[in-house]
Coordinates of C-alpha atoms in Angstrom, one line a residue:
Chain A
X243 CA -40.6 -23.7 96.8
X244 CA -43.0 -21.5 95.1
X245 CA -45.4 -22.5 92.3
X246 CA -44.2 -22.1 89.0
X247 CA -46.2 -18.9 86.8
X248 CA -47.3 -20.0 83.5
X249 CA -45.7 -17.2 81.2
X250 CA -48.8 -16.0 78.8
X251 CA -47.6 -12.2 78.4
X252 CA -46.8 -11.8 74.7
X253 CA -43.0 -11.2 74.8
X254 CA -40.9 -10.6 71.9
X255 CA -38.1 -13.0 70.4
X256 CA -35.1 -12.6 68.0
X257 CA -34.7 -14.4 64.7
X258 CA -32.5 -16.5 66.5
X259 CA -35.1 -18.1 69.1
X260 CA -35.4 -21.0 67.4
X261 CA -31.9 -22.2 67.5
X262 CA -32.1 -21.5 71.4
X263 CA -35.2 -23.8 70.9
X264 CA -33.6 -26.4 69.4
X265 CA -30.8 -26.5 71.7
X266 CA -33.4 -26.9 74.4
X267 CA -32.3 -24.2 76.1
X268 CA -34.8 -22.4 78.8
X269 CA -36.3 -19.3 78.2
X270 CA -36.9 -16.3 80.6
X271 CA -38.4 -12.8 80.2
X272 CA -36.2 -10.2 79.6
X273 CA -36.6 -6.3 78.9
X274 CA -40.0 -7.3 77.2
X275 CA -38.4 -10.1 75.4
X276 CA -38.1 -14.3 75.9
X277 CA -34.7 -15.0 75.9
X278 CA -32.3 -18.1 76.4
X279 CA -31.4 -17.8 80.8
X280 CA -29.3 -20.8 80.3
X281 CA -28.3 -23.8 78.2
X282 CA -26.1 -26.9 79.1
X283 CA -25.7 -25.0 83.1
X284 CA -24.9 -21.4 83.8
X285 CA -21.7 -22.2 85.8
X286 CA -20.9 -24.5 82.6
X287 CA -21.7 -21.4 80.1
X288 CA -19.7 -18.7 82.6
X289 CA -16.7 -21.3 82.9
X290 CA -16.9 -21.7 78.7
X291 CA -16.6 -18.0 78.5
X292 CA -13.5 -17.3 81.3
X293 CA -11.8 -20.2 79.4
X294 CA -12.4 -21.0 76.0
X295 CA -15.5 -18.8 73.9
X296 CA -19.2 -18.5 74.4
X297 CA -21.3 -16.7 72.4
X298 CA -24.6 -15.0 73.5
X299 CA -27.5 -13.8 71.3
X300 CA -28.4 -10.3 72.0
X301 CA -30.3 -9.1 69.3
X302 CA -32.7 -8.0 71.6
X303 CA -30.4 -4.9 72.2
X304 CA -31.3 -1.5 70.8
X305 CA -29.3 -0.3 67.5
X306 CA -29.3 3.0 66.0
X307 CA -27.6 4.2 63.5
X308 CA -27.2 8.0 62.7
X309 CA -25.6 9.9 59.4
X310 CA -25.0 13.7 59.4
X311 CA -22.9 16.8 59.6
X312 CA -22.2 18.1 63.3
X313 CA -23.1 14.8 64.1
X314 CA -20.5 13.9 66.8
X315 CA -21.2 17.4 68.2
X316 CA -24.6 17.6 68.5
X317 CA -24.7 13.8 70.4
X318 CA -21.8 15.9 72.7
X319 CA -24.5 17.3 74.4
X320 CA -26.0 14.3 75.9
X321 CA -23.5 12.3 77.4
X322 CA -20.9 13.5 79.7
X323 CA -18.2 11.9 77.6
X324 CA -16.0 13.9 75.8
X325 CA -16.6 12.6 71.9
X326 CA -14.2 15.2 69.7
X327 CA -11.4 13.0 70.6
X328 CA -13.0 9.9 69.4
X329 CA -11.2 8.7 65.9
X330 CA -12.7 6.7 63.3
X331 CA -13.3 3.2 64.3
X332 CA -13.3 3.8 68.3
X333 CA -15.8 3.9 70.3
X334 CA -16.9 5.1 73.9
X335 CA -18.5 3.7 76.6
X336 CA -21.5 6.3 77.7
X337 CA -24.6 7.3 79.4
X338 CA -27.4 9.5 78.1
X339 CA -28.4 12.0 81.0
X340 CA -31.3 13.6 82.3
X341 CA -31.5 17.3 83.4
X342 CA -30.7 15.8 87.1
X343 CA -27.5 13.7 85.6
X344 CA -29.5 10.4 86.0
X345 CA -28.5 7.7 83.3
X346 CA -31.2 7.7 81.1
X347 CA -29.4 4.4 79.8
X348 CA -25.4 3.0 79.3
X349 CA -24.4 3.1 75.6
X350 CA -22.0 2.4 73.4
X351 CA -21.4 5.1 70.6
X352 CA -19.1 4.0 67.9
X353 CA -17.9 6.0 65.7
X354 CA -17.3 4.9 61.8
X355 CA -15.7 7.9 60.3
X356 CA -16.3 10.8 58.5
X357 CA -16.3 11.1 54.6
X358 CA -15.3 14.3 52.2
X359 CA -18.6 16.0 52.7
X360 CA -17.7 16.0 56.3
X361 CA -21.1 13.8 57.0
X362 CA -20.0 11.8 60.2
X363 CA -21.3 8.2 61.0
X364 CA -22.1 6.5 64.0
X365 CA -23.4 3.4 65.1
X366 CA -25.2 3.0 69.1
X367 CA -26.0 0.4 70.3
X368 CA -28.6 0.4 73.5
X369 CA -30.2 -1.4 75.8
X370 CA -33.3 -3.7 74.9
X371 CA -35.8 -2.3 77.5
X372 CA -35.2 1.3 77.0
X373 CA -34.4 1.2 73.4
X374 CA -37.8 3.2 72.9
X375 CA -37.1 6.1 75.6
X376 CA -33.9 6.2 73.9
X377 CA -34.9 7.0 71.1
X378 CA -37.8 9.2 72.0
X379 CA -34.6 11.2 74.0
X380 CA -32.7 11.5 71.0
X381 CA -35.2 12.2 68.5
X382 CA -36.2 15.1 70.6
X383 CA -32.5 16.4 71.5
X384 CA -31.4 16.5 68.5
X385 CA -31.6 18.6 65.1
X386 CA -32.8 16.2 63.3
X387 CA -32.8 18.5 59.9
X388 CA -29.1 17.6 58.9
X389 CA -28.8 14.2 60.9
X390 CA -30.6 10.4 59.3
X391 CA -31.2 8.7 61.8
X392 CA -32.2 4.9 61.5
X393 CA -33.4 2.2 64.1
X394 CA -32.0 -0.8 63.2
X395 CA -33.4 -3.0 66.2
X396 CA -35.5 -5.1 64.7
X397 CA -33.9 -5.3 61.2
X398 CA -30.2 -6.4 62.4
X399 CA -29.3 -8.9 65.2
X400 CA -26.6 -8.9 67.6
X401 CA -24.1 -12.2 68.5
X402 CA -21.4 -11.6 70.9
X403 CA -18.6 -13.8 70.9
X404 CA -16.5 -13.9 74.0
X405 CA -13.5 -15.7 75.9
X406 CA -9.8 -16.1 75.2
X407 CA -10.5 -18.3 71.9
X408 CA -13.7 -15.5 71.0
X409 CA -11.1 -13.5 68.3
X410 CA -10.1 -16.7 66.3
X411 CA -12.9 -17.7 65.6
X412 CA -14.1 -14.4 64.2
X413 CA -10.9 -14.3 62.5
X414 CA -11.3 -17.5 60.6
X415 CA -14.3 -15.6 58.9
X416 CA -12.8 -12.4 58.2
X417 CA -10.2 -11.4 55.7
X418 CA -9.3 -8.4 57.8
X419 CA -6.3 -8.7 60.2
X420 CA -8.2 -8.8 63.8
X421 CA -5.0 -8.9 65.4
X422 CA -4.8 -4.8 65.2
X423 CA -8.0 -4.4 66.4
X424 CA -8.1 -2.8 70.2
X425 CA -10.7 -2.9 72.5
X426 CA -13.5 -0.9 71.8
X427 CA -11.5 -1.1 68.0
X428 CA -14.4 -1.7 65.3
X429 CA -15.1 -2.1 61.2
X430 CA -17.1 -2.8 58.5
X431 CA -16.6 -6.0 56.8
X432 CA -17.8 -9.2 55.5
X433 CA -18.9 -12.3 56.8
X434 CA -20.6 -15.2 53.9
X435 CA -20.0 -12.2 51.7
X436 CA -22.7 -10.2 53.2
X437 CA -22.0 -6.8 55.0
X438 CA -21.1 -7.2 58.8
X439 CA -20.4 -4.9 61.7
X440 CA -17.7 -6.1 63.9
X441 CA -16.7 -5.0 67.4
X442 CA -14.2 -6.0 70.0
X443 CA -16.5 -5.2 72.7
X444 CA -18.8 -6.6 74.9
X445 CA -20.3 -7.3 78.5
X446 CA -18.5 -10.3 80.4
X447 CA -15.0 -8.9 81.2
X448 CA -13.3 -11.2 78.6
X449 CA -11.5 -10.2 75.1
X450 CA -14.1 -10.8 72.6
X451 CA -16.5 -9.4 69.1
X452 CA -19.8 -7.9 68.9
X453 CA -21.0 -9.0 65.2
X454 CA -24.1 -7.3 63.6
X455 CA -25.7 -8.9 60.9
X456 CA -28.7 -9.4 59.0
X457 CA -30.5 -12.1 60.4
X458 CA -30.0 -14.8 57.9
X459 CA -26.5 -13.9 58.4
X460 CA -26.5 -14.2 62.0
X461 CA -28.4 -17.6 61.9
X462 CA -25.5 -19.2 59.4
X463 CA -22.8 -17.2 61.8
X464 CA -24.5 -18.9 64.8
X465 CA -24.7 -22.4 62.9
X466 CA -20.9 -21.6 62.3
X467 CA -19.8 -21.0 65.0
X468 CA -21.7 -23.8 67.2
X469 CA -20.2 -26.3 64.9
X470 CA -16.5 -25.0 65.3
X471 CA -17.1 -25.6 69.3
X472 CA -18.2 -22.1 70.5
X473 CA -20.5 -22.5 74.4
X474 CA -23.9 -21.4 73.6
X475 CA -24.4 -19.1 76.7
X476 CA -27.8 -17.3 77.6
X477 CA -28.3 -14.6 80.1
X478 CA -27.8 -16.4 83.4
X479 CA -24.4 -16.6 82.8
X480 CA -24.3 -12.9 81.3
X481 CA -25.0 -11.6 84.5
X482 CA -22.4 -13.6 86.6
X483 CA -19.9 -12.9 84.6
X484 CA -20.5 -9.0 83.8
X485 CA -21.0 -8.5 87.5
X486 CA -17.7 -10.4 88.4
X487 CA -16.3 -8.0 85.8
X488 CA -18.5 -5.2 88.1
X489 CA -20.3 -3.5 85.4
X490 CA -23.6 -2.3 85.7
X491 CA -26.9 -4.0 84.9
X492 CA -29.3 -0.7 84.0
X493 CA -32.6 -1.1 85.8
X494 CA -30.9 -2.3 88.7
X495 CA -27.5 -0.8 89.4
X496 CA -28.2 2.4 86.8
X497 CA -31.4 4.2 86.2
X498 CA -33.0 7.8 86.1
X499 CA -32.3 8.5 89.3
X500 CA -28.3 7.8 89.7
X501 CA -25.7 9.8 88.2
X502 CA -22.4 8.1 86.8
X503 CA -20.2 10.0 89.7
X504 CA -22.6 8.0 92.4
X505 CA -22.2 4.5 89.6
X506 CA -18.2 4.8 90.1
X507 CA -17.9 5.8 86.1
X508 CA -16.8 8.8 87.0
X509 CA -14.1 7.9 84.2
X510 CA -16.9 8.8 81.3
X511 CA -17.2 12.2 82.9
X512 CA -14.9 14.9 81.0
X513 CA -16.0 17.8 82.7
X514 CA -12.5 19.6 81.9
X515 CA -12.3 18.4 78.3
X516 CA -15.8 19.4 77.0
X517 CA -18.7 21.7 76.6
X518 CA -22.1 22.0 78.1
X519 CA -24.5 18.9 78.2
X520 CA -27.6 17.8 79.6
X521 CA -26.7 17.3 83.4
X522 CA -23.5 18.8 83.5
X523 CA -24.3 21.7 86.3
X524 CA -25.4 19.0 88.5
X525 CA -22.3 16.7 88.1
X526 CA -20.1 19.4 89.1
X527 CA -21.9 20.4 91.8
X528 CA -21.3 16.4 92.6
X529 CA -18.3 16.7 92.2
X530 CA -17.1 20.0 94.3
X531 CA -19.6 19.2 96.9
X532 CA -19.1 15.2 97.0
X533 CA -21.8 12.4 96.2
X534 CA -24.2 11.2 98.9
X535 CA -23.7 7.9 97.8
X536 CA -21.6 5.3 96.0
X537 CA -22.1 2.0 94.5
X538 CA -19.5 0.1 95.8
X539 CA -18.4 -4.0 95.5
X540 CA -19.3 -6.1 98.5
X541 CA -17.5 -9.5 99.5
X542 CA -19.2 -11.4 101.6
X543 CA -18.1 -15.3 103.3
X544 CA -20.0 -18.5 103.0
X545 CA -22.3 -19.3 100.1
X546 CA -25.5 -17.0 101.2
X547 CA -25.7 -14.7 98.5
X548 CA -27.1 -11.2 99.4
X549 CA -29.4 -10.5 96.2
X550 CA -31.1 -7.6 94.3
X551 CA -32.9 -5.7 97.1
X552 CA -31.5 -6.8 100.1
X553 CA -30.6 -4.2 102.9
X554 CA -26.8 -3.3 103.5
X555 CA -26.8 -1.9 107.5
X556 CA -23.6 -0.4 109.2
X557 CA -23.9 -1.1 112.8
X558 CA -27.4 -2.2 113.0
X559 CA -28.5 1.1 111.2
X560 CA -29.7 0.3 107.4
X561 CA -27.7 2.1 105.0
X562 CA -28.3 0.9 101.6
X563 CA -29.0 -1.1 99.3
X564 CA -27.6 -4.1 97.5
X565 CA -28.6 -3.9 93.6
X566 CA -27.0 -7.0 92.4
X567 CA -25.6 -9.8 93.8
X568 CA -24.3 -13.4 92.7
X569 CA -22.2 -16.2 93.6
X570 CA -18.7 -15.7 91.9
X571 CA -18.2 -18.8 89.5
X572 CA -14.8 -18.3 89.4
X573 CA -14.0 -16.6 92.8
X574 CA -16.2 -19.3 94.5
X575 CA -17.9 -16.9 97.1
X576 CA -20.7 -14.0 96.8
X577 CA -20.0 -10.9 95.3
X578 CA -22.6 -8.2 95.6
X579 CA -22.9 -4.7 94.1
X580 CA -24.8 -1.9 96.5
X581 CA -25.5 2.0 97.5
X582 CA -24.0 3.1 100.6
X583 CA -23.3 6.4 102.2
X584 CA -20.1 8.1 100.9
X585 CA -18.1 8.0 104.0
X586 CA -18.8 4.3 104.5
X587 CA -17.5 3.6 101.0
X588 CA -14.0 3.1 101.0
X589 CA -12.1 -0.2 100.7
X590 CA -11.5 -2.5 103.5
X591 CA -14.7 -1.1 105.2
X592 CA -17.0 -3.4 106.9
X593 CA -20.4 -3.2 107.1
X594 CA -23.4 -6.3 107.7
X595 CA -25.8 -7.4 104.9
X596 CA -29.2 -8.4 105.7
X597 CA -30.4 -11.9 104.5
X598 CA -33.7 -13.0 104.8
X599 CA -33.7 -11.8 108.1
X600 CA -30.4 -12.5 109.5
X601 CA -27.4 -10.1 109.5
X602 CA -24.0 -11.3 107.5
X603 CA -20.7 -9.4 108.1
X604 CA -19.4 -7.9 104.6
X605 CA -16.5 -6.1 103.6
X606 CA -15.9 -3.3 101.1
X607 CA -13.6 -4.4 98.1
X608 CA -11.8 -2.5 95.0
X609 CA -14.3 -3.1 91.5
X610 CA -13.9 -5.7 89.9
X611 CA -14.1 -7.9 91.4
X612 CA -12.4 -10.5 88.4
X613 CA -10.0 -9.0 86.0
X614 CA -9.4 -11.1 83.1
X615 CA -6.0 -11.8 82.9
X616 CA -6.5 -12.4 78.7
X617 CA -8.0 -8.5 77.9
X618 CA -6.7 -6.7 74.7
X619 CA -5.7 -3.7 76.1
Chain B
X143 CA -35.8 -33.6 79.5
X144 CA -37.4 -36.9 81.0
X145 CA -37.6 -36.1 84.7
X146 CA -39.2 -39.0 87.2
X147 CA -41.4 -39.2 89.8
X148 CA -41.7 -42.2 92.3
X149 CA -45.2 -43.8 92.9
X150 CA -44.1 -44.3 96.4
X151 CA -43.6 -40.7 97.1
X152 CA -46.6 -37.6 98.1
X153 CA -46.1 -34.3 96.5
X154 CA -46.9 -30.6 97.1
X155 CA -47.8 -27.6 95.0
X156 CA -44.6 -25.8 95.2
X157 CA -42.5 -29.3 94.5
X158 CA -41.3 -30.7 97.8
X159 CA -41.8 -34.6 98.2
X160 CA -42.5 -36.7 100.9
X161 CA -41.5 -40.3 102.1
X162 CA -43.2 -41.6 104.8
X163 CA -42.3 -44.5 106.8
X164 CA -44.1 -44.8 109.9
X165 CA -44.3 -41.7 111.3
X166 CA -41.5 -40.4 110.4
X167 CA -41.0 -37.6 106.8
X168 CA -38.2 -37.6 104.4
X169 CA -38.7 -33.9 102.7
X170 CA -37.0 -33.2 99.6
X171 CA -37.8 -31.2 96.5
X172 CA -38.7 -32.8 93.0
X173 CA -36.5 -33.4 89.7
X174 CA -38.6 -30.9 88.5
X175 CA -37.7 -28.2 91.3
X176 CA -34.0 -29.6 91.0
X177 CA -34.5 -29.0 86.8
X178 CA -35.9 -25.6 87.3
X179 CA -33.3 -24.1 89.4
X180 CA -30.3 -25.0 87.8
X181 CA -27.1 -25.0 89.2
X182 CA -27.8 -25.3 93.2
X183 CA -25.1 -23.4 95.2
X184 CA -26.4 -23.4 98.9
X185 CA -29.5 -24.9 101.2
X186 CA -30.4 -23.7 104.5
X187 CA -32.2 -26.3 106.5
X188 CA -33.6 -26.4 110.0
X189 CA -31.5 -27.9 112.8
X190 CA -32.9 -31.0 114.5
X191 CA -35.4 -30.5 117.5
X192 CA -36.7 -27.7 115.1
X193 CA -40.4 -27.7 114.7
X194 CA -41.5 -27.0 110.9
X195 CA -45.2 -26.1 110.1
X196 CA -47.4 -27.4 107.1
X197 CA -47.2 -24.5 104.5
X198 CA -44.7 -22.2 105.7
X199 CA -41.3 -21.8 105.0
X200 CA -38.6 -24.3 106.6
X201 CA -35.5 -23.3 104.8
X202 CA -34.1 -21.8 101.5
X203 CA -32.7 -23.2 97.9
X204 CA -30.3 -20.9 96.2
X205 CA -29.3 -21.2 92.8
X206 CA -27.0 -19.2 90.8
X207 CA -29.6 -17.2 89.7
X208 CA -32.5 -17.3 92.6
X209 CA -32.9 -18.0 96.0
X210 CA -36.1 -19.8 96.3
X211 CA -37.7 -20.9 100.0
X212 CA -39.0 -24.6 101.3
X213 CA -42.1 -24.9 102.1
X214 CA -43.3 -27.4 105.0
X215 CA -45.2 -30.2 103.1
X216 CA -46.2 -31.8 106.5
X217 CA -45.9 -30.0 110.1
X218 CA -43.2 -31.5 112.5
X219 CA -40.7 -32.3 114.7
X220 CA -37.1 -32.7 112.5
X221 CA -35.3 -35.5 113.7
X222 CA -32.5 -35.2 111.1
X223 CA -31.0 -33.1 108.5
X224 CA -28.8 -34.4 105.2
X225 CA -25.5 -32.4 106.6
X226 CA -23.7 -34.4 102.9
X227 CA -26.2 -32.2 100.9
X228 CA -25.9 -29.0 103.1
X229 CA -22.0 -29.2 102.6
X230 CA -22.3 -29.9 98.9
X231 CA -25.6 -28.8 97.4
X232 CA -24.3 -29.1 93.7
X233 CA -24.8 -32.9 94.4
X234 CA -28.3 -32.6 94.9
X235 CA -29.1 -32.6 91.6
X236 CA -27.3 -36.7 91.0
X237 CA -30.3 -38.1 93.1
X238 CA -33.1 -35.8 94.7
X239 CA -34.9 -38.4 95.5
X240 CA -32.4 -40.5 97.4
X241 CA -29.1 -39.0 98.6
X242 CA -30.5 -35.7 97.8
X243 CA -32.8 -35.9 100.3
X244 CA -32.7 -32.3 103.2
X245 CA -34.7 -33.2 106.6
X246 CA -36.8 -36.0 107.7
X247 CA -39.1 -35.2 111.1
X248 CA -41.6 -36.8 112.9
X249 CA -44.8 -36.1 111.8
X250 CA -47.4 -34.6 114.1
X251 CA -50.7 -35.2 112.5
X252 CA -51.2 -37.8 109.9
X253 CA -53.7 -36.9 108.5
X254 CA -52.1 -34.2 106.6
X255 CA -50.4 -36.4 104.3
X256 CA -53.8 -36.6 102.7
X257 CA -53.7 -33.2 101.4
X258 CA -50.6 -33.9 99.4
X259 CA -50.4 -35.2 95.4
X260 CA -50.1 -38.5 94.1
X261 CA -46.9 -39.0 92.0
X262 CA -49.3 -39.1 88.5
X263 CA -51.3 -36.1 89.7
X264 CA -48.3 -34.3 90.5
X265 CA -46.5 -35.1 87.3
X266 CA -49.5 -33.9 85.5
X267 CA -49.2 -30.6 87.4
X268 CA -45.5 -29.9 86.3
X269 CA -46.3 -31.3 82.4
X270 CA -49.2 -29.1 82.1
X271 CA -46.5 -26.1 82.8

């Protein structure tokens, strides 16, 4: 095996790091930041979630909040997502673009209403290692003379609560009726009497709440719900279980340089329903002329797992790339997510996978590659 | 966590152990390694009549999240391979020491076993970490 690496970088850490501490989970660096990987086993955790509830500390996660008239319309113009249609208390699923329709990052913009000034609110939440180009993009993108715009990523933190049994435990907190709160649904409520942002959202293919809350809030929440029976989960078992659910990791799946019609979420793109936006000429040009590329789902046999990196060949010839790549805890064989040329990108295709060195047949399969059978619709 | 290391046992670097008995090598890796990885999923190790040299890679480890490679702690001949712990990796983790052990081979020079740790020098090594 390798030598282990002393880690001596300064990284930063969450309110909550010290409850990960106690719990003796271990630590790993993440987007700048030591978080928990893993705490009683990361099959354990990912099993906890699929099954039961797990809750994951992500306060390390970017969150903005924004207050202003032509609010919705001016963010219109940096996502491909059409926004107008977005009522109070929904949210959408989106990327910021580039001029060359690269993600600049995957967000979630939540809307929370509009009151009888017509000054709109929104909450979006980001990802923690481009939280800062984020915000440098919007800052400069937007008119900032009628807008307030806040960065709440230091001052609020972030637990997501997830599995089957996530919503009744939130529920038993909460005076507000959960039950007719969809997915992507959200509100403003209470939790110990203190304000609390509450979202049925979240990153591991499972029903479940996003809370933000102050961090003495979050600490007593985490307390809470860690005595009622909830799996403490860290991010080893984040990533099995998003990418079982096939969504996309930025930095390794997304970046600058792909566009969402080449990432398969070609269903944020409303080219018909909306307005110009940053990237827009070249995603129709994408989409008359075709992508190059596509990030498909790979299965392969056996328990080699083709990893971040690896190459993806079709008859000897390299043709790609696999981003990420696991073995499915609940499927029980390797699932892998990877670039390869359009034509070769249909189900039921077959192509090799390189590892370490030796070739592995692998097969082309519909995304995801797990559907939950206990998602709120 | 309390993790263990037998006196009886040599140790390298990049936490494989050695048994030796005569001239012939059980190779395994450490608690520690076993500890570090996490939940073990897969090995890949050489098939017998294989010849494995000191330092360089001789197989692979893969956890759920990393794959990480075995390095040669001695240079030989491998005689036998743990086909129990190949089938069901998970169980490495019950007893690395014992059933958990992956190859043993017949040691070509015997003199490299001086270059590995002792079990307190080695536990020194993964405390100070």
């Amino acid at each position: 095996m390798a030598k282990s690496e002393n880690h001596t970088q300064s990284l930063l850490q969450t309110p909550l790091y010290h409850l990960g501490v106690e719990l003796k989970a271990r630590f790993t660096s993440f987007g700048g930041w030591e978080m928990p990987v893993q705490y009683s086993g990361i099959t354990q955790e990912h099993q906890a979630v699929r099954n039961a509830a797990g809750m994951f500390d992500i306060s390390h996660m970017g969150k903005f909040t924004f207050q202003g008239k032509n609010l919705i319309s001016q963010l219109e113009k940096l996502v491909p997502s059409d926004l107008s249609r977005l009522q109070s208390g929904q949210a959408q699923y989106t990327v910021l673009l580039n001029q060359q329709a690269g993600i600049i990052d995957d967000i979630i913009i939540y809307h929370q209403g509009v009151d009888n000034t017509g000054t709109e609110k929104v909450v979006m939440i980001v990802n923690a290692a481009t939280t800062d180009k984020d915000k440098n993009w919007l800052l400069k993108h937007l008119d900032l003379t009628n807008i307030e715009f806040q960065d709440l990523s230091r001052d609020k933190i972030l637990i997501a609560v997830q599995g089957p049994k996530a919503t009744g435990y939130i529920q038993s907190l909460v005076a507000d009726d959960l039950s007719v709160i969809k997915a992507f649904g959200h509100l403003e409520t209470t939790i110990f009497d203190q304000p609390a942002f509450l979202a049925r959202t979240g990153y591991t293919g499972e029903d479940g709440f996003e809370v933000m809350v102050a961090p003495e809030v979050g600490i007593k929440l985490w307390h809470y719900l860690y005595e009622s029976g909830v799996t403490p989960c860290g991010l080893g078992c984040r990533d099995t279980l998003r990418l079982e659910a096939a969504m996309a990791l930025y930095g390794q799946d997304i970046d600058d340089t792909t566009t969402p019609l080449e990432a398969g979420l070609s269903w944020l793109v409303h080219l018909d329903t909306k307005g110009d936006f940053i990237g827009r000429s070249i995603l129709e040009q994408q989409k008359t002329q075709g992508v190059k590329r596509k990030l498909v789902g790979l299965l392969t046999q056996g328990r080699n797992i083709p990893r971040h990196g690896y190459p993806v060949l079709s008859s000897g010839q390299t043709i790609g790339e696999v981003t990420s790549g696991t073995l499915s805890p609940t499927l029980g064989y390797p699932v892998a997510l990877a670039y390869v040329p359009k034509e070769l990108a249909t189900v039921k295709q077959e192509l090799e996978v390189e590892i370490r060195g030796k070739t592995y047949p692998t097969v082309v399969v519909k995304r995801p590659f797990y559907r939950s059978k206990n998602r709120t619709k | 966590m309390d993790l263990e290391y037998p006196q009886e046992l040599q140790y390298q670097d990049t936490h494989e152990y050695v048994r030796l008995d005569g001239e012939i090598a059980t190779i395994g890796i450490t608690a520690y390694a076993v500890d570090q990885l996490g939940d073990i999923v897969f090995l890949e190790v050489p098939d017998v009549d294989e010849v494995i040299t000191k330092g360089e890679g001789f197989g692979n480890i893969e956890s759920v999240k990393a794959v990480e490679e075995l390095k040669a702690p001695l240079s030989g001949t491998v005689i036998e391979r743990n086909s129990a712990i190949v089938d069901a990796p998970e169980q490495l983790a019950d007893d690395p020491y014992h059933d958990g052990w992956l190859i043993k081979i017949r040691v070509d020079n015997l003199d490299e076993i001086d270059e590995l740790m002792t079990a307190d020098e080695y536990s020194a090594l993964v405390e100070g970490e």
